[in-house]
PDB file of C-alpha atoms in Angstrom:
ATOM      1  CA  UNK A   1     -28.080   9.893   5.568  1.00 75.00           C
ATOM      2  CA  UNK A   2     -26.383  11.549   2.604  1.00 75.00           C
ATOM      3  CA  UNK A   3     -22.988  10.175   3.644  1.00 81.00           C
ATOM      4  CA  UNK A   4     -22.698   6.990   1.587  1.00 86.00           C
ATOM      5  CA  UNK A   5     -19.024   7.693   0.864  1.00 89.00           C
ATOM      6  CA  UNK A   6     -18.338   7.759   4.612  1.00 88.00           C
ATOM      7  CA  UNK A   7     -20.080   4.393   5.054  1.00 89.00           C
ATOM      8  CA  UNK A   8     -18.029   2.946   2.174  1.00 92.00           C
ATOM      9  CA  UNK A   9     -14.782   4.225   3.672  1.00 93.00           C
ATOM     10  CA  UNK A  10     -15.607   2.793   7.096  1.00 92.00           C
ATOM     11  CA  UNK A  11     -16.288  -0.579   5.470  1.00 93.00           C
ATOM     12  CA  UNK A  12     -13.011  -0.348   3.524  1.00 95.00           C
ATOM     13  CA  UNK A  13     -11.236   0.345   6.798  1.00 94.00           C
ATOM     14  CA  UNK A  14     -12.849  -2.699   8.446  1.00 94.00           C
ATOM     15  CA  UNK A  15     -11.966  -4.978   5.520  1.00 95.00           C
ATOM     16  CA  UNK A  16      -8.393  -3.654   5.719  1.00 94.00           C
ATOM     17  CA  UNK A  17      -8.248  -4.545   9.432  1.00 93.00           C
ATOM     18  CA  UNK A  18      -7.194  -0.978  10.129  1.00 92.00           C
ATOM     19  CA  UNK A  19      -7.887   1.758  12.648  1.00 93.00           C
ATOM     20  CA  UNK A  20      -9.924   4.827  11.802  1.00 93.00           C
ATOM     21  CA  UNK A  21      -9.709   8.396  13.088  1.00 93.00           C
ATOM     22  CA  UNK A  22     -12.573  10.844  12.733  1.00 90.00           C
ATOM     23  CA  UNK A  23     -11.771  14.519  13.223  1.00 86.00           C
ATOM     24  CA  UNK A  24     -15.071  16.311  13.601  1.00 81.00           C
ATOM     25  CA  UNK A  25     -17.273  18.336  15.862  1.00 79.00           C
ATOM     26  CA  UNK A  26     -19.667  16.640  18.325  1.00 80.00           C
ATOM     27  CA  UNK A  27     -23.148  15.570  17.285  1.00 80.00           C
ATOM     28  CA  UNK A  28     -22.408  14.188  13.812  1.00 82.00           C
ATOM     29  CA  UNK A  29     -23.441  10.580  14.622  1.00 81.00           C
ATOM     30  CA  UNK A  30     -19.938   9.114  14.821  1.00 82.00           C
ATOM     31  CA  UNK A  31     -20.838   7.079  17.914  1.00 82.00           C
ATOM     32  CA  UNK A  32     -24.132   5.965  16.377  1.00 83.00           C
ATOM     33  CA  UNK A  33     -22.399   4.906  13.163  1.00 85.00           C
ATOM     34  CA  UNK A  34     -19.714   2.934  15.006  1.00 85.00           C
ATOM     35  CA  UNK A  35     -22.281   1.201  17.195  1.00 85.00           C
ATOM     36  CA  UNK A  36     -24.449   0.435  14.163  1.00 87.00           C
ATOM     37  CA  UNK A  37     -21.532  -1.175  12.326  1.00 88.00           C
ATOM     38  CA  UNK A  38     -20.714  -3.284  15.385  1.00 88.00           C
ATOM     39  CA  UNK A  39     -24.337  -4.447  15.667  1.00 88.00           C
ATOM     40  CA  UNK A  40     -24.640  -5.263  11.960  1.00 90.00           C
ATOM     41  CA  UNK A  41     -21.369  -7.206  11.995  1.00 90.00           C
ATOM     42  CA  UNK A  42     -22.267  -9.084  15.171  1.00 90.00           C
ATOM     43  CA  UNK A  43     -19.204  -7.674  16.912  1.00 90.00           C
ATOM     44  CA  UNK A  44     -18.629  -6.824  20.561  1.00 91.00           C
ATOM     45  CA  UNK A  45     -18.634  -3.036  20.935  1.00 90.00           C
ATOM     46  CA  UNK A  46     -17.107  -0.947  23.723  1.00 92.00           C
ATOM     47  CA  UNK A  47     -16.810   2.802  24.142  1.00 91.00           C
ATOM     48  CA  UNK A  48     -14.242   4.740  26.146  1.00 91.00           C
ATOM     49  CA  UNK A  49     -14.705   8.453  26.781  1.00 90.00           C
ATOM     50  CA  UNK A  50     -11.223   9.966  26.894  1.00 89.00           C
ATOM     51  CA  UNK A  51     -10.792  12.611  29.604  1.00 88.00           C
ATOM     52  CA  UNK A  52      -7.760  14.354  31.149  1.00 88.00           C
ATOM     53  CA  UNK A  53      -7.880  12.045  34.205  1.00 89.00           C
ATOM     54  CA  UNK A  54      -8.207   8.766  32.257  1.00 89.00           C
ATOM     55  CA  UNK A  55      -5.417   6.292  33.075  1.00 88.00           C
ATOM     56  CA  UNK A  56      -3.876   3.663  30.756  1.00 88.00           C
ATOM     57  CA  UNK A  57      -5.176   0.880  33.034  1.00 89.00           C
ATOM     58  CA  UNK A  58      -8.705   2.223  32.546  1.00 91.00           C
ATOM     59  CA  UNK A  59      -8.373   1.144  28.911  1.00 91.00           C
ATOM     60  CA  UNK A  60      -6.186  -1.952  28.930  1.00 90.00           C
ATOM     61  CA  UNK A  61      -7.111  -3.466  32.277  1.00 88.00           C
ATOM     62  CA  UNK A  62      -4.975  -4.283  35.288  1.00 87.00           C
ATOM     63  CA  UNK A  63      -3.800  -7.045  37.620  1.00 84.00           C
ATOM     64  CA  UNK A  64      -5.860  -7.247  40.809  1.00 86.00           C
ATOM     65  CA  UNK A  65      -4.722  -9.128  43.902  1.00 81.00           C
ATOM     66  CA  UNK A  66      -7.034 -11.986  44.883  1.00 80.00           C
ATOM     67  CA  UNK A  67      -6.648 -12.461  48.646  1.00 82.00           C
ATOM     68  CA  UNK A  68      -8.372 -15.867  48.605  1.00 81.00           C
ATOM     69  CA  UNK A  69      -6.077 -17.307  45.942  1.00 80.00           C
ATOM     70  CA  UNK A  70      -3.044 -15.363  47.111  1.00 81.00           C
ATOM     71  CA  UNK A  71      -2.214 -14.259  43.578  1.00 81.00           C
ATOM     72  CA  UNK A  72      -2.863 -11.545  41.039  1.00 82.00           C
ATOM     73  CA  UNK A  73      -5.601 -12.029  38.466  1.00 84.00           C
ATOM     74  CA  UNK A  74      -6.020 -10.022  35.308  1.00 85.00           C
ATOM     75  CA  UNK A  75      -9.156  -7.908  34.936  1.00 88.00           C
ATOM     76  CA  UNK A  76      -9.541  -6.992  31.239  1.00 90.00           C
ATOM     77  CA  UNK A  77     -10.334  -3.409  30.310  1.00 90.00           C
ATOM     78  CA  UNK A  78     -12.783  -2.235  27.653  1.00 93.00           C
ATOM     79  CA  UNK A  79     -10.143  -2.645  24.952  1.00 93.00           C
ATOM     80  CA  UNK A  80     -10.924  -6.378  24.930  1.00 94.00           C
ATOM     81  CA  UNK A  81     -13.625  -6.206  22.292  1.00 93.00           C
ATOM     82  CA  UNK A  82     -13.963  -6.317  18.504  1.00 92.00           C
ATOM     83  CA  UNK A  83     -14.703  -2.663  17.909  1.00 92.00           C
ATOM     84  CA  UNK A  84     -13.488   0.002  20.314  1.00 92.00           C
ATOM     85  CA  UNK A  85     -14.749   3.560  20.065  1.00 91.00           C
ATOM     86  CA  UNK A  86     -12.146   5.892  21.559  1.00 90.00           C
ATOM     87  CA  UNK A  87     -14.233   9.021  21.932  1.00 88.00           C
ATOM     88  CA  UNK A  88     -12.467  12.402  21.961  1.00 87.00           C
ATOM     89  CA  UNK A  89      -9.087  10.703  22.075  1.00 87.00           C
ATOM     90  CA  UNK A  90      -7.217  14.005  22.125  1.00 85.00           C
ATOM     91  CA  UNK A  91      -8.832  14.993  25.435  1.00 86.00           C
ATOM     92  CA  UNK A  92      -6.538  12.543  27.261  1.00 85.00           C
ATOM     93  CA  UNK A  93      -2.829  13.159  27.980  1.00 84.00           C
ATOM     94  CA  UNK A  94      -0.164  11.498  25.782  1.00 83.00           C
ATOM     95  CA  UNK A  95       0.592   8.721  28.305  1.00 83.00           C
ATOM     96  CA  UNK A  96      -2.989   7.500  28.108  1.00 84.00           C
ATOM     97  CA  UNK A  97      -3.125   7.892  24.325  1.00 83.00           C
ATOM     98  CA  UNK A  98       0.010   5.741  24.097  1.00 82.00           C
ATOM     99  CA  UNK A  99      -1.808   2.875  25.826  1.00 82.00           C
ATOM    100  CA  UNK A 100      -3.514   2.193  22.496  1.00 85.00           C
ATOM    101  CA  UNK A 101      -0.312   1.935  20.438  1.00 83.00           C
ATOM    102  CA  UNK A 102       0.446  -1.753  20.964  1.00 82.00           C
ATOM    103  CA  UNK A 103      -3.200  -2.725  20.579  1.00 87.00           C
ATOM    104  CA  UNK A 104      -3.604  -0.796  17.334  1.00 88.00           C
ATOM    105  CA  UNK A 105      -0.522  -2.265  15.678  1.00 85.00           C
ATOM    106  CA  UNK A 106       0.020  -5.673  17.259  1.00 88.00           C
ATOM    107  CA  UNK A 107      -3.580  -6.535  18.261  1.00 91.00           C
ATOM    108  CA  UNK A 108      -2.398  -7.369  21.756  1.00 90.00           C
ATOM    109  CA  UNK A 109      -1.913  -5.783  25.179  1.00 90.00           C
ATOM    110  CA  UNK A 110       1.023  -6.316  27.531  1.00 85.00           C
ATOM    111  CA  UNK A 111       0.365  -5.938  31.259  1.00 83.00           C
ATOM    112  CA  UNK A 112       3.522  -6.358  33.300  1.00 78.00           C
ATOM    113  CA  UNK A 113       5.321  -9.288  31.690  1.00 82.00           C
ATOM    114  CA  UNK A 114       2.236 -11.016  30.301  1.00 85.00           C
ATOM    115  CA  UNK A 115       0.917 -10.429  26.777  1.00 88.00           C
ATOM    116  CA  UNK A 116      -2.816 -10.798  26.180  1.00 89.00           C
ATOM    117  CA  UNK A 117      -4.140 -11.276  22.648  1.00 92.00           C
ATOM    118  CA  UNK A 118      -7.141  -9.199  21.639  1.00 93.00           C
ATOM    119  CA  UNK A 119     -10.163 -10.849  20.006  1.00 92.00           C
ATOM    120  CA  UNK A 120     -10.283 -11.005  16.218  1.00 90.00           C
ATOM    121  CA  UNK A 121     -11.191  -8.824  14.547  1.00 92.00           C
ATOM    122  CA  UNK A 122     -10.040  -5.887  16.642  1.00 93.00           C
ATOM    123  CA  UNK A 123     -10.011  -2.317  15.451  1.00 92.00           C
ATOM    124  CA  UNK A 124     -10.258   1.130  16.921  1.00 92.00           C
ATOM    125  CA  UNK A 125     -12.483   3.893  15.680  1.00 91.00           C
ATOM    126  CA  UNK A 126     -11.369   7.078  17.384  1.00 91.00           C
ATOM    127  CA  UNK A 127     -12.796  10.564  17.335  1.00 88.00           C
ATOM    128  CA  UNK A 128     -10.963  13.770  18.036  1.00 84.00           C
ATOM    129  CA  UNK A 129     -11.940  17.385  18.269  1.00 76.00           C
ATOM    130  CA  UNK A 130     -10.317  19.883  15.908  1.00 73.00           C
ATOM    131  CA  UNK A 131      -6.975  20.790  17.484  1.00 60.00           C
ATOM    132  CA  UNK A 132      -7.835  24.466  17.778  1.00 55.00           C
ATOM    133  CA  UNK A 133     -10.389  23.648  20.482  1.00 58.00           C
ATOM    134  CA  UNK A 134      -9.322  24.172  24.105  1.00 60.00           C
ATOM    135  CA  UNK A 135      -8.307  21.258  26.306  1.00 64.00           C
ATOM    136  CA  UNK A 136      -6.912  19.032  23.562  1.00 73.00           C
ATOM    137  CA  UNK A 137      -3.597  17.183  23.312  1.00 78.00           C
ATOM    138  CA  UNK A 138      -2.365  16.671  19.731  1.00 78.00           C
ATOM    139  CA  UNK A 139      -1.844  12.993  18.911  1.00 81.00           C
ATOM    140  CA  UNK A 140       1.843  12.010  18.622  1.00 78.00           C
ATOM    141  CA  UNK A 141       3.048  11.254  15.093  1.00 81.00           C
ATOM    142  CA  UNK A 142       3.735   7.618  16.039  1.00 79.00           C
ATOM    143  CA  UNK A 143       0.117   7.102  17.027  1.00 82.00           C
ATOM    144  CA  UNK A 144      -1.344   9.143  14.173  1.00 87.00           C
ATOM    145  CA  UNK A 145       0.625   6.980  11.732  1.00 88.00           C
ATOM    146  CA  UNK A 146      -1.103   3.867  13.056  1.00 89.00           C
ATOM    147  CA  UNK A 147      -4.498   4.998  11.857  1.00 93.00           C
ATOM    148  CA  UNK A 148      -5.311   3.575   8.435  1.00 93.00           C
ATOM    149  CA  UNK A 149      -7.683   6.431   7.605  1.00 93.00           C
ATOM    150  CA  UNK A 150      -8.251   9.911   8.951  1.00 92.00           C
ATOM    151  CA  UNK A 151     -11.491  11.407   7.742  1.00 90.00           C
ATOM    152  CA  UNK A 152     -14.346  13.769   8.475  1.00 87.00           C
ATOM    153  CA  UNK A 153     -18.089  13.146   8.432  1.00 85.00           C
ATOM    154  CA  UNK A 154     -19.100  16.769   7.946  1.00 84.00           C
ATOM    155  CA  UNK A 155     -22.443  18.455   8.441  1.00 88.00           C
ATOM    156  CA  UNK A 156     -25.483  17.262   6.450  1.00 86.00           C
ATOM    157  CA  UNK A 157     -27.109  19.573   3.932  1.00 89.00           C
ATOM    158  CA  UNK A 158     -30.631  20.893   4.559  1.00 91.00           C
ATOM    159  CA  UNK A 159     -32.427  18.107   2.701  1.00 91.00           C
ATOM    160  CA  UNK A 160     -30.495  15.381   4.526  1.00 89.00           C
ATOM    161  CA  UNK A 161     -31.021  17.029   7.901  1.00 89.00           C
ATOM    162  CA  UNK A 162     -34.749  17.215   7.192  1.00 91.00           C
ATOM    163  CA  UNK A 163     -34.689  13.492   6.357  1.00 89.00           C
ATOM    164  CA  UNK A 164     -32.943  12.815   9.678  1.00 88.00           C
ATOM    165  CA  UNK A 165     -35.796  14.534  11.506  1.00 91.00           C
ATOM    166  CA  UNK A 166     -38.453  12.756   9.427  1.00 92.00           C
ATOM    167  CA  UNK A 167     -36.976   9.347  10.231  1.00 87.00           C
ATOM    168  CA  UNK A 168     -36.746  10.225  13.920  1.00 85.00           C
ATOM    169  CA  UNK A 169     -40.463  11.103  13.917  1.00 90.00           C
ATOM    170  CA  UNK A 170     -41.315   7.797  12.221  1.00 87.00           C
ATOM    171  CA  UNK A 171     -39.028   5.778  14.510  1.00 84.00           C
ATOM    172  CA  UNK A 172     -40.392   7.375  17.721  1.00 84.00           C
ATOM    173  CA  UNK A 173     -37.143   6.660  19.564  1.00 83.00           C
ATOM    174  CA  UNK A 174     -33.461   7.624  19.427  1.00 79.00           C
ATOM    175  CA  UNK A 175     -32.138   4.074  19.019  1.00 75.00           C
ATOM    176  CA  UNK A 176     -31.876   2.590  15.534  1.00 80.00           C
ATOM    177  CA  UNK A 177     -32.843  -1.060  15.015  1.00 81.00           C
ATOM    178  CA  UNK A 178     -30.173  -2.954  13.094  1.00 84.00           C
ATOM    179  CA  UNK A 179     -30.260  -6.501  11.730  1.00 85.00           C
ATOM    180  CA  UNK A 180     -27.212  -8.681  12.368  1.00 88.00           C
ATOM    181  CA  UNK A 181     -25.929  -9.722   8.942  1.00 87.00           C
ATOM    182  CA  UNK A 182     -22.711 -11.560   9.804  1.00 88.00           C
ATOM    183  CA  UNK A 183     -20.404 -12.497  12.682  1.00 91.00           C
ATOM    184  CA  UNK A 184     -16.781 -11.838  13.736  1.00 91.00           C
ATOM    185  CA  UNK A 185     -15.485 -15.050  12.129  1.00 93.00           C
ATOM    186  CA  UNK A 186     -16.925 -14.052   8.756  1.00 94.00           C
ATOM    187  CA  UNK A 187     -15.503 -10.545   9.108  1.00 93.00           C
ATOM    188  CA  UNK A 188     -12.057 -12.098   9.567  1.00 94.00           C
ATOM    189  CA  UNK A 189     -12.700 -14.306   6.513  1.00 95.00           C
ATOM    190  CA  UNK A 190     -13.608 -11.215   4.460  1.00 94.00           C
ATOM    191  CA  UNK A 191     -10.424  -9.501   5.611  1.00 94.00           C
ATOM    192  CA  UNK A 192      -8.407 -12.536   4.525  1.00 95.00           C
ATOM    193  CA  UNK A 193     -10.212 -12.634   1.166  1.00 95.00           C
ATOM    194  CA  UNK A 194      -8.994  -9.098   0.457  1.00 95.00           C
ATOM    195  CA  UNK A 195      -5.431 -10.434   0.647  1.00 94.00           C
ATOM    196  CA  UNK A 196      -6.146 -12.370  -2.567  1.00 95.00           C
ATOM    197  CA  UNK A 197      -7.109  -9.275  -4.586  1.00 95.00           C
ATOM    198  CA  UNK A 198      -4.589  -8.956  -7.428  1.00 96.00           C
ATOM    199  CA  UNK A 199      -2.355  -5.879  -7.662  1.00 95.00           C
ATOM    200  CA  UNK A 200      -0.604  -5.345 -10.992  1.00 95.00           C
ATOM    201  CA  UNK A 201       3.100  -4.345 -10.685  1.00 95.00           C
ATOM    202  CA  UNK A 202       2.319  -1.098 -12.541  1.00 95.00           C
ATOM    203  CA  UNK A 203      -0.373  -0.228  -9.991  1.00 96.00           C
ATOM    204  CA  UNK A 204       2.000  -1.164  -7.200  1.00 95.00           C
ATOM    205  CA  UNK A 205       4.631   1.230  -8.552  1.00 96.00           C
ATOM    206  CA  UNK A 206       1.911   3.875  -8.856  1.00 96.00           C
ATOM    207  CA  UNK A 207       1.373   3.577  -5.094  1.00 96.00           C
ATOM    208  CA  UNK A 208       5.117   3.778  -4.444  1.00 96.00           C
ATOM    209  CA  UNK A 209       5.469   6.868  -6.635  1.00 96.00           C
ATOM    210  CA  UNK A 210       2.641   8.672  -4.821  1.00 96.00           C
ATOM    211  CA  UNK A 211       4.141   7.990  -1.402  1.00 95.00           C
ATOM    212  CA  UNK A 212       7.695   8.791  -2.549  1.00 95.00           C
ATOM    213  CA  UNK A 213       6.622  12.189  -3.833  1.00 95.00           C
ATOM    214  CA  UNK A 214       5.282  13.120  -0.405  1.00 94.00           C
ATOM    215  CA  UNK A 215       8.891  12.901   0.808  1.00 94.00           C
ATOM    216  CA  UNK A 216      10.220  14.982  -2.078  1.00 92.00           C
ATOM    217  CA  UNK A 217       7.626  17.766  -2.080  1.00 92.00           C
ATOM    218  CA  UNK A 218       9.318  21.058  -1.062  1.00 93.00           C
ATOM    219  CA  UNK A 219       6.316  22.011   1.087  1.00 93.00           C
ATOM    220  CA  UNK A 220       6.581  18.866   3.227  1.00 91.00           C
ATOM    221  CA  UNK A 221       8.850  18.588   6.260  1.00 92.00           C
ATOM    222  CA  UNK A 222       8.134  14.896   6.930  1.00 91.00           C
ATOM    223  CA  UNK A 223       6.664  12.665   4.241  1.00 90.00           C
ATOM    224  CA  UNK A 224       4.795   9.416   4.530  1.00 92.00           C
ATOM    225  CA  UNK A 225       6.584   6.364   5.894  1.00 90.00           C
ATOM    226  CA  UNK A 226       6.359   2.925   4.246  1.00 92.00           C
ATOM    227  CA  UNK A 227       3.365   2.383   6.509  1.00 92.00           C
ATOM    228  CA  UNK A 228       1.584   4.780   4.159  1.00 93.00           C
ATOM    229  CA  UNK A 229       2.407   2.525   1.213  1.00 94.00           C
ATOM    230  CA  UNK A 230       1.070  -0.446   3.143  1.00 95.00           C
ATOM    231  CA  UNK A 231      -2.119   1.489   3.885  1.00 95.00           C
ATOM    232  CA  UNK A 232      -2.562   2.304   0.191  1.00 96.00           C
ATOM    233  CA  UNK A 233      -2.106  -1.357  -0.709  1.00 96.00           C
ATOM    234  CA  UNK A 234      -4.515  -2.715   1.901  1.00 96.00           C
ATOM    235  CA  UNK A 235      -7.255  -0.144   1.419  1.00 96.00           C
ATOM    236  CA  UNK A 236      -7.063  -0.248  -2.393  1.00 97.00           C
ATOM    237  CA  UNK A 237      -7.566  -4.010  -2.249  1.00 97.00           C
ATOM    238  CA  UNK A 238     -10.495  -3.626   0.128  1.00 96.00           C
ATOM    239  CA  UNK A 239     -12.026  -0.915  -2.087  1.00 96.00           C
ATOM    240  CA  UNK A 240     -11.760  -3.195  -5.121  1.00 96.00           C
ATOM    241  CA  UNK A 241     -13.353  -6.082  -3.207  1.00 95.00           C
ATOM    242  CA  UNK A 242     -16.174  -3.801  -2.058  1.00 94.00           C
ATOM    243  CA  UNK A 243     -16.813  -2.959  -5.718  1.00 92.00           C
ATOM    244  CA  UNK A 244     -16.976  -6.657  -6.562  1.00 92.00           C
ATOM    245  CA  UNK A 245     -13.617  -6.951  -8.312  1.00 93.00           C
ATOM    246  CA  UNK A 246     -10.669  -9.240  -7.689  1.00 92.00           C
ATOM    247  CA  UNK A 247      -8.070  -6.769  -8.980  1.00 95.00           C
ATOM    248  CA  UNK A 248      -7.046  -3.202  -8.130  1.00 96.00           C
ATOM    249  CA  UNK A 249      -7.250  -0.314 -10.588  1.00 95.00           C
ATOM    250  CA  UNK A 250      -5.703   3.172 -10.235  1.00 95.00           C
ATOM    251  CA  UNK A 251      -9.203   4.474  -9.465  1.00 94.00           C
ATOM    252  CA  UNK A 252      -9.188   2.683  -6.100  1.00 96.00           C
ATOM    253  CA  UNK A 253      -5.748   4.077  -5.308  1.00 95.00           C
ATOM    254  CA  UNK A 254      -6.841   7.631  -6.118  1.00 95.00           C
ATOM    255  CA  UNK A 255     -10.024   7.211  -4.082  1.00 94.00           C
ATOM    256  CA  UNK A 256      -8.318   6.140  -0.858  1.00 95.00           C
ATOM    257  CA  UNK A 257      -5.044   8.100  -1.074  1.00 94.00           C
ATOM    258  CA  UNK A 258      -6.281  11.415   0.405  1.00 94.00           C
ATOM    259  CA  UNK A 259      -7.606   9.800   3.600  1.00 93.00           C
ATOM    260  CA  UNK A 260      -4.894   7.122   3.809  1.00 94.00           C
ATOM    261  CA  UNK A 261      -1.849   9.395   3.438  1.00 94.00           C
ATOM    262  CA  UNK A 262      -2.660  13.016   4.314  1.00 93.00           C
ATOM    263  CA  UNK A 263      -2.486  12.566   8.099  1.00 92.00           C
ATOM    264  CA  UNK A 264       1.004  11.068   7.809  1.00 93.00           C
ATOM    265  CA  UNK A 265       2.513  14.284   6.446  1.00 93.00           C
ATOM    266  CA  UNK A 266       3.954  17.213   8.381  1.00 91.00           C
ATOM    267  CA  UNK A 267       4.167  20.477   6.485  1.00 92.00           C
ATOM    268  CA  UNK A 268       6.959  23.006   6.856  1.00 92.00           C
ATOM    269  CA  UNK A 269       6.029  25.776   9.310  1.00 92.00           C
ATOM    270  CA  UNK A 270       5.942  28.497   6.661  1.00 92.00           C
ATOM    271  CA  UNK A 271       3.310  26.556   4.721  1.00 92.00           C
ATOM    272  CA  UNK A 272       1.311  25.752   7.855  1.00 90.00           C
ATOM    273  CA  UNK A 273       1.169  29.488   8.582  1.00 91.00           C
ATOM    274  CA  UNK A 274      -0.207  30.098   5.097  1.00 89.00           C
ATOM    275  CA  UNK A 275      -3.051  27.689   5.846  1.00 88.00           C
ATOM    276  CA  UNK A 276      -1.961  24.927   3.469  1.00 89.00           C
ATOM    277  CA  UNK A 277      -3.543  21.552   4.227  1.00 91.00           C
ATOM    278  CA  UNK A 278      -1.862  18.174   3.743  1.00 92.00           C
ATOM    279  CA  UNK A 279      -4.888  17.033   1.712  1.00 92.00           C
ATOM    280  CA  UNK A 280      -4.043  19.727  -0.848  1.00 93.00           C
ATOM    281  CA  UNK A 281      -0.504  18.372  -1.164  1.00 93.00           C
ATOM    282  CA  UNK A 282      -1.777  14.828  -1.738  1.00 94.00           C
ATOM    283  CA  UNK A 283      -4.313  16.088  -4.298  1.00 94.00           C
ATOM    284  CA  UNK A 284      -1.532  17.919  -6.155  1.00 94.00           C
ATOM    285  CA  UNK A 285       0.589  14.758  -6.183  1.00 95.00           C
ATOM    286  CA  UNK A 286      -2.314  12.680  -7.521  1.00 95.00           C
ATOM    287  CA  UNK A 287      -2.713  15.148 -10.390  1.00 95.00           C
ATOM    288  CA  UNK A 288       1.008  15.044 -11.197  1.00 94.00           C
ATOM    289  CA  UNK A 289       1.761  11.307 -11.044  1.00 94.00           C
ATOM    290  CA  UNK A 290       1.133   9.543 -14.384  1.00 93.00           C
ATOM    291  CA  UNK A 291      -1.713   7.043 -14.109  1.00 93.00           C
ATOM    292  CA  UNK A 292      -0.759   3.557 -15.348  1.00 90.00           C
ATOM    293  CA  UNK A 293      -2.847   1.777 -17.960  1.00 84.00           C
ATOM    294  CA  UNK A 294      -3.832  -1.698 -16.761  1.00 74.00           C
TER     295      UNK A 294
END
């Protein structure tokens, strides 16, 4: 309620076949939203609560010895689904966080010497607590870079919160009934259709210029990698498709850039101390880069 832009961005992320990271406080309906999307898309949904004692095998699965057969058999973990909610991912130690890396990028899991393909589509929606909270482990840059978007839901305003309560009274239960509108095969087809969205060379260079300037900005210690450019390309195409167009305009690029690039930057310590945010740097770059006419 009152967060239509968040819903749009989640859908853009799904169409881009990417992974999504929410950084927010508890109780803002991130789990409900993820579950609702999975239900509406007809996808298999699993949730893993990350804790300090969670092991990699608790996520990916493990080989179990079958005494009757005299051999090891693979028992899949919860990661074998279409949509995985990794709740409070920064509560788990780095070794456990790293268990997601291969799955997020390659859509597969390797146990021992055997590689197991994940179902299509597969994507992770992860939540993390703000890093200043106790008991958190900051995500490594390599893993953070594998998230297509990093975004925040934010608190509702008074009117929206009142509407939340009104709907709960009408519904008379916590669960929300959702109609299934598609299936995993069609989701994959929609993802493939986004690959046909046209990107003008001028718009493509606009993306390159934005990402390149993150590496040249004097306030930035580490700029975006080419994975950031890829994220801009994929999500801009998905945003255009969601708006019913078969071509990308600079408006789509500007809309997705702050949540597609900001988390890939590392600021210099002196600017971190001053309280500068990476989103501010990306916003400055968007104001400075000439917008192409297409």
